[in-house]
Backbone as XML, in Angstrom:
<?xml version="1.0"?>
<chain id="A" units="angstrom">
  <residue number="1" name="MET">
    <atom name="N" x="159.817" y="57.049" z="185.430"/>
    <atom name="CA" x="158.732" y="56.619" z="185.279"/>
    <atom name="C" x="158.637" y="57.652" z="184.219"/>
  </residue>
  <residue number="2" name="GLU">
    <atom name="N" x="157.322" y="57.390" z="183.441"/>
    <atom name="CA" x="156.685" y="57.722" z="182.876"/>
    <atom name="C" x="155.650" y="58.777" z="182.921"/>
  </residue>
  <residue number="3" name="ILE">
    <atom name="N" x="154.959" y="58.837" z="182.749"/>
    <atom name="CA" x="153.133" y="59.712" z="183.070"/>
    <atom name="C" x="153.345" y="60.656" z="181.648"/>
  </residue>
  <residue number="4" name="SER">
    <atom name="N" x="151.811" y="60.521" z="181.449"/>
    <atom name="CA" x="151.280" y="60.612" z="179.760"/>
    <atom name="C" x="150.078" y="61.244" z="180.723"/>
  </residue>
  <residue number="5" name="ILE">
    <atom name="N" x="149.530" y="62.719" z="180.325"/>
    <atom name="CA" x="148.471" y="62.627" z="180.604"/>
    <atom name="C" x="147.945" y="63.642" z="179.180"/>
  </residue>
  <residue number="6" name="ASP">
    <atom name="N" x="146.878" y="63.412" z="179.103"/>
    <atom name="CA" x="145.918" y="64.486" z="178.326"/>
    <atom name="C" x="145.890" y="65.406" z="177.638"/>
  </residue>
  <residue number="7" name="ASN">
    <atom name="N" x="145.518" y="66.175" z="176.812"/>
    <atom name="CA" x="145.531" y="67.307" z="176.532"/>
    <atom name="C" x="144.351" y="68.068" z="175.883"/>
  </residue>
  <residue number="8" name="TRP">
    <atom name="N" x="143.194" y="68.402" z="176.340"/>
    <atom name="CA" x="141.931" y="68.101" z="174.954"/>
    <atom name="C" x="142.033" y="69.837" z="174.736"/>
  </residue>
  <residue number="9" name="SER">
    <atom name="N" x="141.667" y="70.053" z="173.609"/>
    <atom name="CA" x="141.404" y="71.000" z="173.088"/>
    <atom name="C" x="139.738" y="70.849" z="172.190"/>
  </residue>
  <residue number="10" name="ASN">
    <atom name="N" x="139.049" y="71.362" z="172.614"/>
    <atom name="CA" x="137.796" y="70.358" z="171.783"/>
    <atom name="C" x="137.522" y="69.507" z="171.755"/>
  </residue>
  <residue number="11" name="SER">
    <atom name="N" x="137.517" y="68.779" z="170.768"/>
    <atom name="CA" x="137.402" y="66.854" z="170.778"/>
    <atom name="C" x="138.733" y="66.294" z="170.385"/>
  </residue>
  <residue number="12" name="ARG">
    <atom name="N" x="139.900" y="67.282" z="170.144"/>
    <atom name="CA" x="141.375" y="66.788" z="169.751"/>
    <atom name="C" x="141.665" y="66.633" z="170.950"/>
  </residue>
  <residue number="13" name="CYS">
    <atom name="N" x="142.721" y="65.740" z="171.088"/>
    <atom name="CA" x="143.460" y="65.080" z="172.240"/>
    <atom name="C" x="145.251" y="64.974" z="171.609"/>
  </residue>
  <residue number="14" name="ASN">
    <atom name="N" x="145.861" y="66.313" z="172.966"/>
    <atom name="CA" x="146.783" y="65.839" z="172.284"/>
    <atom name="C" x="147.952" y="65.333" z="174.024"/>
  </residue>
  <residue number="15" name="GLU">
    <atom name="N" x="148.252" y="63.846" z="173.576"/>
    <atom name="CA" x="148.849" y="63.777" z="174.609"/>
    <atom name="C" x="150.521" y="64.246" z="175.516"/>
  </residue>
  <residue number="16" name="GLU">
    <atom name="N" x="151.112" y="64.770" z="176.582"/>
    <atom name="CA" x="151.877" y="65.016" z="177.294"/>
    <atom name="C" x="152.261" y="64.195" z="178.046"/>
  </residue>
  <residue number="17" name="ILE">
    <atom name="N" x="153.764" y="63.407" z="177.029"/>
    <atom name="CA" x="154.169" y="62.665" z="178.126"/>
    <atom name="C" x="155.941" y="63.449" z="178.848"/>
  </residue>
  <residue number="18" name="TYR">
    <atom name="N" x="156.174" y="62.262" z="180.142"/>
    <atom name="CA" x="156.731" y="63.279" z="181.037"/>
    <atom name="C" x="157.837" y="61.688" z="182.111"/>
  </residue>
  <residue number="19" name="HIS">
    <atom name="N" x="158.813" y="62.078" z="181.983"/>
    <atom name="CA" x="159.551" y="61.126" z="182.209"/>
    <atom name="C" x="160.028" y="62.359" z="183.804"/>
  </residue>
  <residue number="20" name="VAL">
    <atom name="N" x="159.745" y="61.179" z="184.415"/>
    <atom name="CA" x="160.042" y="61.784" z="185.967"/>
    <atom name="C" x="160.469" y="60.895" z="187.008"/>
  </residue>
  <residue number="21" name="SER">
    <atom name="N" x="161.434" y="61.831" z="187.816"/>
    <atom name="CA" x="162.100" y="60.717" z="188.998"/>
    <atom name="C" x="162.003" y="61.953" z="190.288"/>
  </residue>
  <residue number="22" name="SER">
    <atom name="N" x="160.611" y="62.248" z="190.913"/>
    <atom name="CA" x="160.630" y="62.631" z="192.527"/>
    <atom name="C" x="159.667" y="63.039" z="192.117"/>
  </residue>
  <residue number="23" name="ASN">
    <atom name="N" x="159.096" y="62.822" z="194.136"/>
    <atom name="CA" x="157.395" y="63.206" z="194.002"/>
    <atom name="C" x="156.973" y="64.551" z="193.820"/>
  </residue>
  <residue number="24" name="GLN">
    <atom name="N" x="157.626" y="65.339" z="193.639"/>
    <atom name="CA" x="157.251" y="66.622" z="193.435"/>
    <atom name="C" x="157.158" y="67.046" z="191.582"/>
  </residue>
  <residue number="25" name="GLU">
    <atom name="N" x="157.618" y="66.376" z="190.718"/>
    <atom name="CA" x="157.223" y="66.527" z="189.603"/>
    <atom name="C" x="155.540" y="65.720" z="188.825"/>
  </residue>
  <residue number="26" name="ILE">
    <atom name="N" x="155.729" y="64.784" z="189.983"/>
    <atom name="CA" x="154.555" y="63.891" z="189.906"/>
    <atom name="C" x="153.083" y="64.471" z="190.344"/>
  </residue>
  <residue number="27" name="LEU">
    <atom name="N" x="153.412" y="65.339" z="191.325"/>
    <atom name="CA" x="152.118" y="65.912" z="192.170"/>
    <atom name="C" x="151.907" y="67.847" z="191.156"/>
  </residue>
  <residue number="28" name="THR">
    <atom name="N" x="153.069" y="68.339" z="190.230"/>
    <atom name="CA" x="153.169" y="69.300" z="189.690"/>
    <atom name="C" x="152.065" y="69.037" z="188.536"/>
  </residue>
  <residue number="29" name="ILE">
    <atom name="N" x="152.313" y="67.447" z="187.371"/>
    <atom name="CA" x="151.406" y="66.964" z="186.668"/>
    <atom name="C" x="150.354" y="66.348" z="186.977"/>
  </residue>
  <residue number="30" name="LEU">
    <atom name="N" x="149.999" y="65.765" z="188.031"/>
    <atom name="CA" x="148.600" y="65.219" z="188.811"/>
    <atom name="C" x="148.015" y="66.521" z="188.953"/>
  </residue>
  <residue number="31" name="ASP">
    <atom name="N" x="148.463" y="68.102" z="189.413"/>
    <atom name="CA" x="147.798" y="69.061" z="189.783"/>
    <atom name="C" x="146.918" y="69.462" z="188.614"/>
  </residue>
  <residue number="32" name="LYS">
    <atom name="N" x="147.289" y="68.869" z="187.346"/>
    <atom name="CA" x="147.158" y="69.864" z="186.392"/>
    <atom name="C" x="145.467" y="69.082" z="185.762"/>
  </residue>
  <residue number="33" name="LEU">
    <atom name="N" x="145.190" y="67.742" z="186.694"/>
    <atom name="CA" x="143.953" y="66.716" z="186.352"/>
    <atom name="C" x="142.647" y="68.142" z="186.468"/>
  </residue>
  <residue number="34" name="ASP">
    <atom name="N" x="141.924" y="68.263" z="186.202"/>
    <atom name="CA" x="141.078" y="68.810" z="185.942"/>
    <atom name="C" x="139.676" y="68.596" z="186.154"/>
  </residue>
  <residue number="35" name="ALA">
    <atom name="N" x="139.515" y="67.583" z="184.734"/>
    <atom name="CA" x="137.975" y="67.051" z="184.890"/>
    <atom name="C" x="137.581" y="68.028" z="183.340"/>
  </residue>
  <residue number="36" name="LYS">
    <atom name="N" x="138.945" y="68.679" z="182.496"/>
    <atom name="CA" x="138.062" y="69.332" z="181.273"/>
    <atom name="C" x="139.116" y="69.009" z="180.212"/>
  </residue>
  <residue number="37" name="GLN">
    <atom name="N" x="140.220" y="69.994" z="180.526"/>
    <atom name="CA" x="141.207" y="70.497" z="179.268"/>
    <atom name="C" x="142.320" y="68.599" z="179.743"/>
  </residue>
  <residue number="38" name="HIS">
    <atom name="N" x="142.180" y="68.264" z="181.341"/>
    <atom name="CA" x="142.926" y="67.195" z="181.643"/>
    <atom name="C" x="142.488" y="66.424" z="182.354"/>
  </residue>
  <residue number="39" name="THR">
    <atom name="N" x="142.222" y="65.241" z="181.867"/>
    <atom name="CA" x="141.131" y="64.128" z="182.703"/>
    <atom name="C" x="141.689" y="62.974" z="182.475"/>
  </residue>
  <residue number="40" name="LEU">
    <atom name="N" x="142.939" y="62.333" z="182.982"/>
    <atom name="CA" x="143.336" y="61.196" z="182.532"/>
    <atom name="C" x="145.179" y="60.825" z="182.489"/>
  </residue>
  <residue number="41" name="ALA">
    <atom name="N" x="145.336" y="61.027" z="183.881"/>
    <atom name="CA" x="146.728" y="60.679" z="183.916"/>
    <atom name="C" x="147.743" y="59.261" z="183.851"/>
  </residue>
  <residue number="42" name="ASN">
    <atom name="N" x="148.447" y="58.946" z="183.771"/>
    <atom name="CA" x="149.029" y="57.445" z="183.163"/>
    <atom name="C" x="150.180" y="57.094" z="183.021"/>
  </residue>
  <residue number="43" name="LEU">
    <atom name="N" x="150.725" y="56.155" z="185.583"/>
    <atom name="CA" x="151.623" y="55.772" z="185.551"/>
    <atom name="C" x="152.041" y="55.233" z="185.093"/>
  </residue>
  <residue number="44" name="THR">
    <atom name="N" x="153.388" y="54.755" z="184.496"/>
    <atom name="CA" x="153.541" y="53.643" z="183.582"/>
    <atom name="C" x="155.505" y="52.956" z="184.447"/>
  </residue>
  <residue number="45" name="PHE">
    <atom name="N" x="155.223" y="52.097" z="184.667"/>
    <atom name="CA" x="155.872" y="51.759" z="184.854"/>
    <atom name="C" x="156.604" y="50.374" z="183.598"/>
  </residue>
  <residue number="46" name="SER">
    <atom name="N" x="155.598" y="49.850" z="183.112"/>
    <atom name="CA" x="156.063" y="48.434" z="181.572"/>
    <atom name="C" x="153.964" y="48.780" z="181.563"/>
  </residue>
  <residue number="47" name="GLU">
    <atom name="N" x="153.900" y="48.084" z="180.367"/>
    <atom name="CA" x="152.852" y="47.849" z="179.532"/>
    <atom name="C" x="152.186" y="47.053" z="180.877"/>
  </residue>
  <residue number="48" name="SER">
    <atom name="N" x="152.415" y="46.113" z="181.263"/>
    <atom name="CA" x="151.728" y="45.731" z="182.609"/>
    <atom name="C" x="151.475" y="46.013" z="184.134"/>
  </residue>
  <residue number="49" name="ASN">
    <atom name="N" x="152.349" y="47.230" z="183.820"/>
    <atom name="CA" x="152.838" y="47.712" z="185.808"/>
    <atom name="C" x="152.301" y="49.426" z="185.312"/>
  </residue>
  <residue number="50" name="TYR">
    <atom name="N" x="150.672" y="49.272" z="185.250"/>
    <atom name="CA" x="150.139" y="50.858" z="185.482"/>
    <atom name="C" x="149.437" y="51.629" z="186.458"/>
  </residue>
  <residue number="51" name="LEU">
    <atom name="N" x="149.081" y="53.003" z="186.625"/>
    <atom name="CA" x="148.156" y="52.895" z="187.583"/>
    <atom name="C" x="147.709" y="54.472" z="186.685"/>
  </residue>
  <residue number="52" name="MET">
    <atom name="N" x="146.582" y="54.477" z="186.643"/>
    <atom name="CA" x="145.697" y="55.772" z="186.014"/>
    <atom name="C" x="144.694" y="56.077" z="187.099"/>
  </residue>
  <residue number="53" name="VAL">
    <atom name="N" x="145.034" y="58.101" z="186.879"/>
    <atom name="CA" x="143.824" y="58.680" z="187.574"/>
    <atom name="C" x="143.409" y="59.798" z="186.611"/>
  </residue>
  <residue number="54" name="GLY">
    <atom name="N" x="142.019" y="59.411" z="186.813"/>
    <atom name="CA" x="141.070" y="60.186" z="186.212"/>
    <atom name="C" x="140.232" y="61.033" z="186.763"/>
  </residue>
  <residue number="55" name="GLY">
    <atom name="N" x="139.809" y="62.344" z="186.402"/>
    <atom name="CA" x="139.307" y="62.937" z="187.185"/>
    <atom name="C" x="139.444" y="64.707" z="187.258"/>
  </residue>
  <residue number="56" name="GLY">
    <atom name="N" x="139.582" y="65.042" z="188.178"/>
    <atom name="CA" x="140.176" y="66.496" z="188.698"/>
    <atom name="C" x="138.605" y="67.067" z="188.785"/>
  </residue>
  <residue number="57" name="ASN">
    <atom name="N" x="139.360" y="68.157" z="190.160"/>
    <atom name="CA" x="137.927" y="69.139" z="190.375"/>
    <atom name="C" x="137.472" y="68.551" z="192.151"/>
  </residue>
  <residue number="58" name="GLY">
    <atom name="N" x="138.634" y="67.575" z="192.976"/>
    <atom name="CA" x="138.077" y="67.140" z="194.177"/>
    <atom name="C" x="137.714" y="65.565" z="193.453"/>
  </residue>
  <residue number="59" name="LYS">
    <atom name="N" x="137.585" y="64.916" z="192.458"/>
    <atom name="CA" x="137.255" y="63.861" z="192.682"/>
    <atom name="C" x="138.247" y="63.277" z="191.536"/>
  </residue>
  <residue number="60" name="TYR">
    <atom name="N" x="138.174" y="62.020" z="191.690"/>
    <atom name="CA" x="139.079" y="60.824" z="191.151"/>
    <atom name="C" x="138.729" y="60.130" z="191.068"/>
  </residue>
  <residue number="61" name="VAL">
    <atom name="N" x="139.346" y="58.780" z="189.992"/>
    <atom name="CA" x="138.883" y="57.522" z="190.109"/>
    <atom name="C" x="139.842" y="56.894" z="189.714"/>
  </residue>
  <residue number="62" name="ILE">
    <atom name="N" x="140.811" y="56.018" z="190.258"/>
    <atom name="CA" x="142.381" y="55.443" z="189.973"/>
    <atom name="C" x="141.486" y="53.603" z="190.192"/>
  </residue>
  <residue number="63" name="THR">
    <atom name="N" x="142.148" y="52.986" z="188.355"/>
    <atom name="CA" x="142.436" y="51.799" z="188.072"/>
    <atom name="C" x="143.777" y="51.620" z="187.112"/>
  </residue>
  <residue number="64" name="GLY">
    <atom name="N" x="144.282" y="50.374" z="187.836"/>
    <atom name="CA" x="145.470" y="49.870" z="187.259"/>
    <atom name="C" x="145.665" y="48.565" z="187.251"/>
  </residue>
  <residue number="65" name="GLU">
    <atom name="N" x="146.581" y="47.974" z="186.700"/>
    <atom name="CA" x="147.034" y="46.952" z="186.553"/>
    <atom name="C" x="148.056" y="46.083" z="186.917"/>
  </residue>
  <residue number="66" name="ILE">
    <atom name="N" x="148.487" y="45.187" z="187.208"/>
    <atom name="CA" x="149.325" y="44.342" z="187.353"/>
    <atom name="C" x="149.571" y="42.768" z="187.361"/>
  </residue>
  <residue number="67" name="ASN">
    <atom name="N" x="150.729" y="42.300" z="185.846"/>
    <atom name="CA" x="150.262" y="41.602" z="185.150"/>
    <atom name="C" x="149.233" y="40.813" z="184.580"/>
  </residue>
  <residue number="68" name="GLY">
    <atom name="N" x="147.848" y="41.500" z="184.289"/>
    <atom name="CA" x="146.764" y="40.846" z="183.889"/>
    <atom name="C" x="146.028" y="41.081" z="185.241"/>
  </residue>
  <residue number="69" name="ILE">
    <atom name="N" x="145.915" y="41.848" z="185.859"/>
    <atom name="CA" x="145.351" y="41.713" z="187.443"/>
    <atom name="C" x="144.319" y="42.886" z="187.475"/>
  </residue>
  <residue number="70" name="ILE">
    <atom name="N" x="143.323" y="43.805" z="186.808"/>
    <atom name="CA" x="142.325" y="45.021" z="187.462"/>
    <atom name="C" x="142.589" y="45.077" z="188.625"/>
  </residue>
  <residue number="71" name="PHE">
    <atom name="N" x="143.041" y="46.025" z="188.945"/>
    <atom name="CA" x="142.697" y="47.193" z="190.287"/>
    <atom name="C" x="141.727" y="48.049" z="190.249"/>
  </residue>
  <residue number="72" name="ASN">
    <atom name="N" x="140.837" y="48.283" z="190.856"/>
    <atom name="CA" x="140.022" y="49.655" z="191.296"/>
    <atom name="C" x="139.885" y="50.225" z="192.655"/>
  </residue>
  <residue number="73" name="LEU">
    <atom name="N" x="140.586" y="51.295" z="192.875"/>
    <atom name="CA" x="140.916" y="51.538" z="194.300"/>
    <atom name="C" x="139.469" y="52.280" z="194.315"/>
  </residue>
  <residue number="74" name="ILE">
    <atom name="N" x="138.450" y="52.324" z="195.647"/>
    <atom name="CA" x="137.277" y="52.094" z="195.992"/>
    <atom name="C" x="137.024" y="52.925" z="197.546"/>
  </residue>
  <residue number="75" name="ASN">
    <atom name="N" x="136.220" y="53.811" z="197.599"/>
    <atom name="CA" x="135.836" y="54.370" z="198.615"/>
    <atom name="C" x="135.075" y="54.069" z="199.875"/>
  </residue>
  <residue number="76" name="PRO">
    <atom name="N" x="136.014" y="53.204" z="201.150"/>
    <atom name="CA" x="135.131" y="52.419" z="201.625"/>
    <atom name="C" x="133.780" y="53.271" z="202.625"/>
  </residue>
  <residue number="77" name="ASN">
    <atom name="N" x="134.177" y="54.729" z="202.490"/>
    <atom name="CA" x="133.641" y="55.382" z="202.913"/>
    <atom name="C" x="132.541" y="55.603" z="201.755"/>
  </residue>
  <residue number="78" name="HIS">
    <atom name="N" x="131.891" y="55.547" z="201.126"/>
    <atom name="CA" x="131.041" y="56.204" z="199.891"/>
    <atom name="C" x="129.540" y="55.937" z="200.527"/>
  </residue>
  <residue number="79" name="GLN">
    <atom name="N" x="128.910" y="57.472" z="200.258"/>
    <atom name="CA" x="127.469" y="57.270" z="200.199"/>
    <atom name="C" x="126.854" y="57.637" z="198.577"/>
  </residue>
  <residue number="80" name="GLY">
    <atom name="N" x="125.778" y="56.582" z="199.315"/>
    <atom name="CA" x="124.391" y="57.218" z="198.307"/>
    <atom name="C" x="124.752" y="56.319" z="197.464"/>
  </residue>
  <residue number="81" name="THR">
    <atom name="N" x="123.732" y="56.433" z="196.509"/>
    <atom name="CA" x="123.296" y="55.239" z="195.165"/>
    <atom name="C" x="123.541" y="56.098" z="194.095"/>
  </residue>
  <residue number="82" name="SER">
    <atom name="N" x="123.322" y="57.540" z="194.057"/>
    <atom name="CA" x="123.002" y="58.358" z="192.480"/>
    <atom name="C" x="124.748" y="57.995" z="191.808"/>
  </residue>
  <residue number="83" name="LYS">
    <atom name="N" x="124.649" y="57.497" z="191.259"/>
    <atom name="CA" x="125.511" y="57.647" z="190.114"/>
    <atom name="C" x="126.443" y="59.861" z="189.752"/>
  </residue>
  <residue number="84" name="VAL">
    <atom name="N" x="128.239" y="59.225" z="189.908"/>
    <atom name="CA" x="128.211" y="60.258" z="189.942"/>
    <atom name="C" x="129.067" y="60.937" z="188.226"/>
  </residue>
  <residue number="85" name="ALA">
    <atom name="N" x="128.624" y="62.030" z="187.547"/>
    <atom name="CA" x="129.212" y="61.977" z="185.960"/>
    <atom name="C" x="130.647" y="62.339" z="186.894"/>
  </residue>
  <residue number="86" name="LEU">
    <atom name="N" x="131.756" y="62.018" z="185.762"/>
    <atom name="CA" x="132.864" y="62.748" z="186.169"/>
    <atom name="C" x="133.454" y="62.296" z="184.359"/>
  </residue>
  <residue number="87" name="ASN">
    <atom name="N" x="134.314" y="63.237" z="184.350"/>
    <atom name="CA" x="135.103" y="63.162" z="182.586"/>
    <atom name="C" x="136.198" y="63.101" z="182.496"/>
  </residue>
  <residue number="88" name="THR">
    <atom name="N" x="136.662" y="61.665" z="182.745"/>
    <atom name="CA" x="137.648" y="60.382" z="182.672"/>
    <atom name="C" x="137.970" y="60.150" z="180.999"/>
  </residue>
  <residue number="89" name="GLY">
    <atom name="N" x="139.532" y="60.886" z="180.611"/>
    <atom name="CA" x="140.064" y="60.077" z="179.425"/>
    <atom name="C" x="138.893" y="60.763" z="177.976"/>
  </residue>
  <residue number="90" name="GLY">
    <atom name="N" x="138.734" y="62.051" z="178.940"/>
    <atom name="CA" x="137.645" y="63.323" z="177.691"/>
    <atom name="C" x="136.735" y="62.540" z="176.921"/>
  </residue>
  <residue number="91" name="GLN">
    <atom name="N" x="135.502" y="61.797" z="178.097"/>
    <atom name="CA" x="134.176" y="61.238" z="177.732"/>
    <atom name="C" x="133.919" y="61.024" z="179.029"/>
  </residue>
  <residue number="92" name="LEU">
    <atom name="N" x="132.634" y="62.277" z="179.819"/>
    <atom name="CA" x="132.164" y="62.038" z="180.293"/>
    <atom name="C" x="131.356" y="60.566" z="181.249"/>
  </residue>
  <residue number="93" name="GLY">
    <atom name="N" x="131.472" y="60.393" z="182.547"/>
    <atom name="CA" x="131.591" y="59.098" z="182.626"/>
    <atom name="C" x="130.504" y="58.985" z="184.298"/>
  </residue>
  <residue number="94" name="LEU">
    <atom name="N" x="129.018" y="57.986" z="183.873"/>
    <atom name="CA" x="129.329" y="57.510" z="185.310"/>
    <atom name="C" x="128.974" y="56.588" z="186.122"/>
  </residue>
  <residue number="95" name="PHE">
    <atom name="N" x="129.465" y="57.149" z="187.718"/>
    <atom name="CA" x="130.574" y="56.365" z="188.327"/>
    <atom name="C" x="129.609" y="56.547" z="189.949"/>
  </residue>
  <residue number="96" name="GLU">
    <atom name="N" x="129.786" y="54.702" z="190.088"/>
    <atom name="CA" x="129.081" y="54.421" z="191.605"/>
    <atom name="C" x="129.710" y="55.518" z="192.190"/>
  </residue>
  <residue number="97" name="PRO">
    <atom name="N" x="128.981" y="55.604" z="193.769"/>
    <atom name="CA" x="129.828" y="56.538" z="194.590"/>
    <atom name="C" x="131.349" y="56.429" z="194.933"/>
  </residue>
  <residue number="98" name="LYS">
    <atom name="N" x="130.946" y="54.185" z="195.261"/>
    <atom name="CA" x="132.229" y="53.541" z="196.075"/>
    <atom name="C" x="133.335" y="54.528" z="195.026"/>
  </residue>
  <residue number="99" name="TYR">
    <atom name="N" x="133.562" y="54.501" z="194.143"/>
    <atom name="CA" x="134.655" y="54.458" z="192.575"/>
    <atom name="C" x="135.431" y="56.130" z="192.960"/>
  </residue>
  <residue number="100" name="ILE">
    <atom name="N" x="134.571" y="57.228" z="193.509"/>
    <atom name="CA" x="134.655" y="58.862" z="193.632"/>
    <atom name="C" x="136.178" y="58.569" z="195.161"/>
  </residue>
  <residue number="101" name="ILE">
    <atom name="N" x="137.363" y="58.658" z="194.341"/>
    <atom name="CA" x="138.069" y="59.687" z="195.968"/>
    <atom name="C" x="138.855" y="60.680" z="195.698"/>
  </residue>
  <residue number="102" name="SER">
    <atom name="N" x="139.069" y="60.721" z="197.169"/>
    <atom name="CA" x="139.410" y="62.448" z="197.021"/>
    <atom name="C" x="140.837" y="62.350" z="196.894"/>
  </residue>
  <residue number="103" name="LYS">
    <atom name="N" x="140.896" y="64.327" z="196.923"/>
    <atom name="CA" x="142.281" y="64.347" z="195.597"/>
    <atom name="C" x="143.503" y="63.944" z="196.347"/>
  </residue>
  <residue number="104" name="GLU">
    <atom name="N" x="143.221" y="64.180" z="197.991"/>
    <atom name="CA" x="144.297" y="63.698" z="198.598"/>
    <atom name="C" x="144.678" y="62.243" z="198.598"/>
  </residue>
  <residue number="105" name="ILE">
    <atom name="N" x="143.328" y="61.220" z="198.732"/>
    <atom name="CA" x="144.144" y="59.721" z="198.879"/>
    <atom name="C" x="144.406" y="59.514" z="197.186"/>
  </residue>
  <residue number="106" name="ALA">
    <atom name="N" x="144.196" y="59.805" z="196.542"/>
    <atom name="CA" x="143.519" y="60.140" z="194.845"/>
    <atom name="C" x="145.666" y="59.670" z="194.715"/>
  </residue>
  <residue number="107" name="PHE">
    <atom name="N" x="146.588" y="61.305" z="195.217"/>
    <atom name="CA" x="147.366" y="61.817" z="194.997"/>
    <atom name="C" x="148.490" y="60.867" z="195.358"/>
  </residue>
  <residue number="108" name="GLU">
    <atom name="N" x="148.108" y="60.591" z="197.294"/>
    <atom name="CA" x="148.825" y="59.659" z="198.158"/>
    <atom name="C" x="149.039" y="58.533" z="197.100"/>
  </residue>
  <residue number="109" name="CYS">
    <atom name="N" x="148.351" y="57.549" z="196.727"/>
    <atom name="CA" x="148.178" y="56.909" z="195.817"/>
    <atom name="C" x="149.088" y="56.321" z="194.888"/>
  </residue>
  <residue number="110" name="ALA">
    <atom name="N" x="149.036" y="57.586" z="193.977"/>
    <atom name="CA" x="150.551" y="57.615" z="193.138"/>
    <atom name="C" x="151.447" y="57.805" z="194.110"/>
  </residue>
  <residue number="111" name="LEU">
    <atom name="N" x="151.636" y="58.431" z="194.738"/>
    <atom name="CA" x="152.813" y="58.606" z="195.336"/>
    <atom name="C" x="153.611" y="57.263" z="195.425"/>
  </residue>
  <residue number="112" name="LYS">
    <atom name="N" x="152.507" y="56.672" z="196.713"/>
    <atom name="CA" x="153.593" y="55.302" z="196.611"/>
    <atom name="C" x="153.704" y="54.456" z="195.491"/>
  </residue>
  <residue number="113" name="TYR">
    <atom name="N" x="152.373" y="54.537" z="194.965"/>
    <atom name="CA" x="153.035" y="53.246" z="193.452"/>
    <atom name="C" x="153.908" y="53.947" z="192.660"/>
  </residue>
  <residue number="114" name="PHE">
    <atom name="N" x="154.699" y="55.603" z="192.169"/>
    <atom name="CA" x="155.608" y="55.669" z="192.458"/>
    <atom name="C" x="156.848" y="55.156" z="193.236"/>
  </residue>
  <residue number="115" name="SER">
    <atom name="N" x="156.529" y="55.097" z="194.711"/>
    <atom name="CA" x="157.799" y="55.152" z="195.144"/>
    <atom name="C" x="158.213" y="53.694" z="195.252"/>
  </residue>
  <residue number="116" name="THR">
    <atom name="N" x="157.006" y="52.602" z="195.407"/>
    <atom name="CA" x="157.448" y="51.010" z="195.139"/>
    <atom name="C" x="157.098" y="50.161" z="194.219"/>
  </residue>
  <residue number="117" name="GLY">
    <atom name="N" x="157.124" y="51.092" z="193.291"/>
    <atom name="CA" x="157.375" y="50.752" z="191.977"/>
    <atom name="C" x="156.002" y="49.337" z="191.148"/>
  </residue>
  <residue number="118" name="SER">
    <atom name="N" x="154.258" y="49.526" z="192.332"/>
    <atom name="CA" x="153.223" y="48.796" z="192.262"/>
    <atom name="C" x="152.503" y="48.854" z="192.649"/>
  </residue>
  <residue number="119" name="ILE">
    <atom name="N" x="151.069" y="48.640" z="192.239"/>
    <atom name="CA" x="149.955" y="48.650" z="192.740"/>
    <atom name="C" x="149.950" y="48.956" z="194.698"/>
  </residue>
  <residue number="120" name="PRO">
    <atom name="N" x="150.088" y="50.139" z="195.761"/>
    <atom name="CA" x="149.757" y="48.855" z="197.175"/>
    <atom name="C" x="148.876" y="48.337" z="197.083"/>
  </residue>
  <residue number="121" name="GLU">
    <atom name="N" x="148.269" y="47.213" z="196.952"/>
    <atom name="CA" x="147.643" y="46.501" z="197.247"/>
    <atom name="C" x="146.992" y="46.257" z="198.627"/>
  </residue>
  <residue number="122" name="ASN">
    <atom name="N" x="148.289" y="46.231" z="199.361"/>
    <atom name="CA" x="148.437" y="45.751" z="200.795"/>
    <atom name="C" x="148.499" y="46.612" z="201.348"/>
  </residue>
  <residue number="123" name="ASP">
    <atom name="N" x="148.185" y="47.483" z="201.155"/>
    <atom name="CA" x="148.428" y="48.979" z="202.294"/>
    <atom name="C" x="146.941" y="48.922" z="202.954"/>
  </residue>
  <residue number="124" name="GLU">
    <atom name="N" x="146.750" y="49.007" z="204.292"/>
    <atom name="CA" x="145.135" y="49.224" z="204.860"/>
    <atom name="C" x="145.362" y="50.037" z="204.266"/>
  </residue>
  <residue number="125" name="LYS">
    <atom name="N" x="145.699" y="50.771" z="203.626"/>
    <atom name="CA" x="144.927" y="52.585" z="203.698"/>
    <atom name="C" x="143.857" y="52.210" z="202.750"/>
  </residue>
  <residue number="126" name="TYR">
    <atom name="N" x="144.315" y="51.477" z="201.449"/>
    <atom name="CA" x="143.835" y="51.233" z="200.224"/>
    <atom name="C" x="142.911" y="49.994" z="200.056"/>
  </residue>
  <residue number="127" name="SER">
    <atom name="N" x="141.651" y="50.761" z="199.966"/>
    <atom name="CA" x="140.812" y="49.336" z="199.263"/>
    <atom name="C" x="140.381" y="49.053" z="198.140"/>
  </residue>
  <residue number="128" name="TRP">
    <atom name="N" x="140.818" y="47.521" z="197.326"/>
    <atom name="CA" x="140.476" y="47.811" z="196.032"/>
    <atom name="C" x="139.802" y="46.699" z="195.583"/>
  </residue>
  <residue number="129" name="GLU">
    <atom name="N" x="139.062" y="46.517" z="194.444"/>
    <atom name="CA" x="138.879" y="45.794" z="193.717"/>
    <atom name="C" x="139.951" y="44.898" z="192.975"/>
  </residue>
  <residue number="130" name="LYS">
    <atom name="N" x="139.510" y="44.023" z="192.716"/>
    <atom name="CA" x="140.258" y="43.440" z="191.798"/>
    <atom name="C" x="139.376" y="41.890" z="191.212"/>
  </residue>
  <residue number="131" name="TYR">
    <atom name="N" x="140.703" y="42.401" z="189.959"/>
    <atom name="CA" x="139.583" y="41.519" z="188.686"/>
    <atom name="C" x="140.404" y="40.052" z="187.865"/>
  </residue>
</chain>
């Protein structure tokens, strides 16, 4: 599987690309996400099968695609209505609290994606919006 992660220096981005074959390699790359220099990791099996993990520093958003269906991971325990500012893809965005995922859940979801080759849409541990 291929993982790309952004690497920002001021307004310039250099994408880093890795070919990974173990859970530890994935965790090492995802652990770089800091919502500043590294704000988005894209795990890719094919052009129509990917999972993106954005953010960092304890706040993450996850979106992906399988054959034209877009998936957004949601936090069913979200509280509040105030939007959360989070840098993903090098841009500050305002997200509804239901889209903010903990590091533990975000990384577990990414590992599940890696091990199965698909978004874990039928895993009861995860709640998804689909478009």
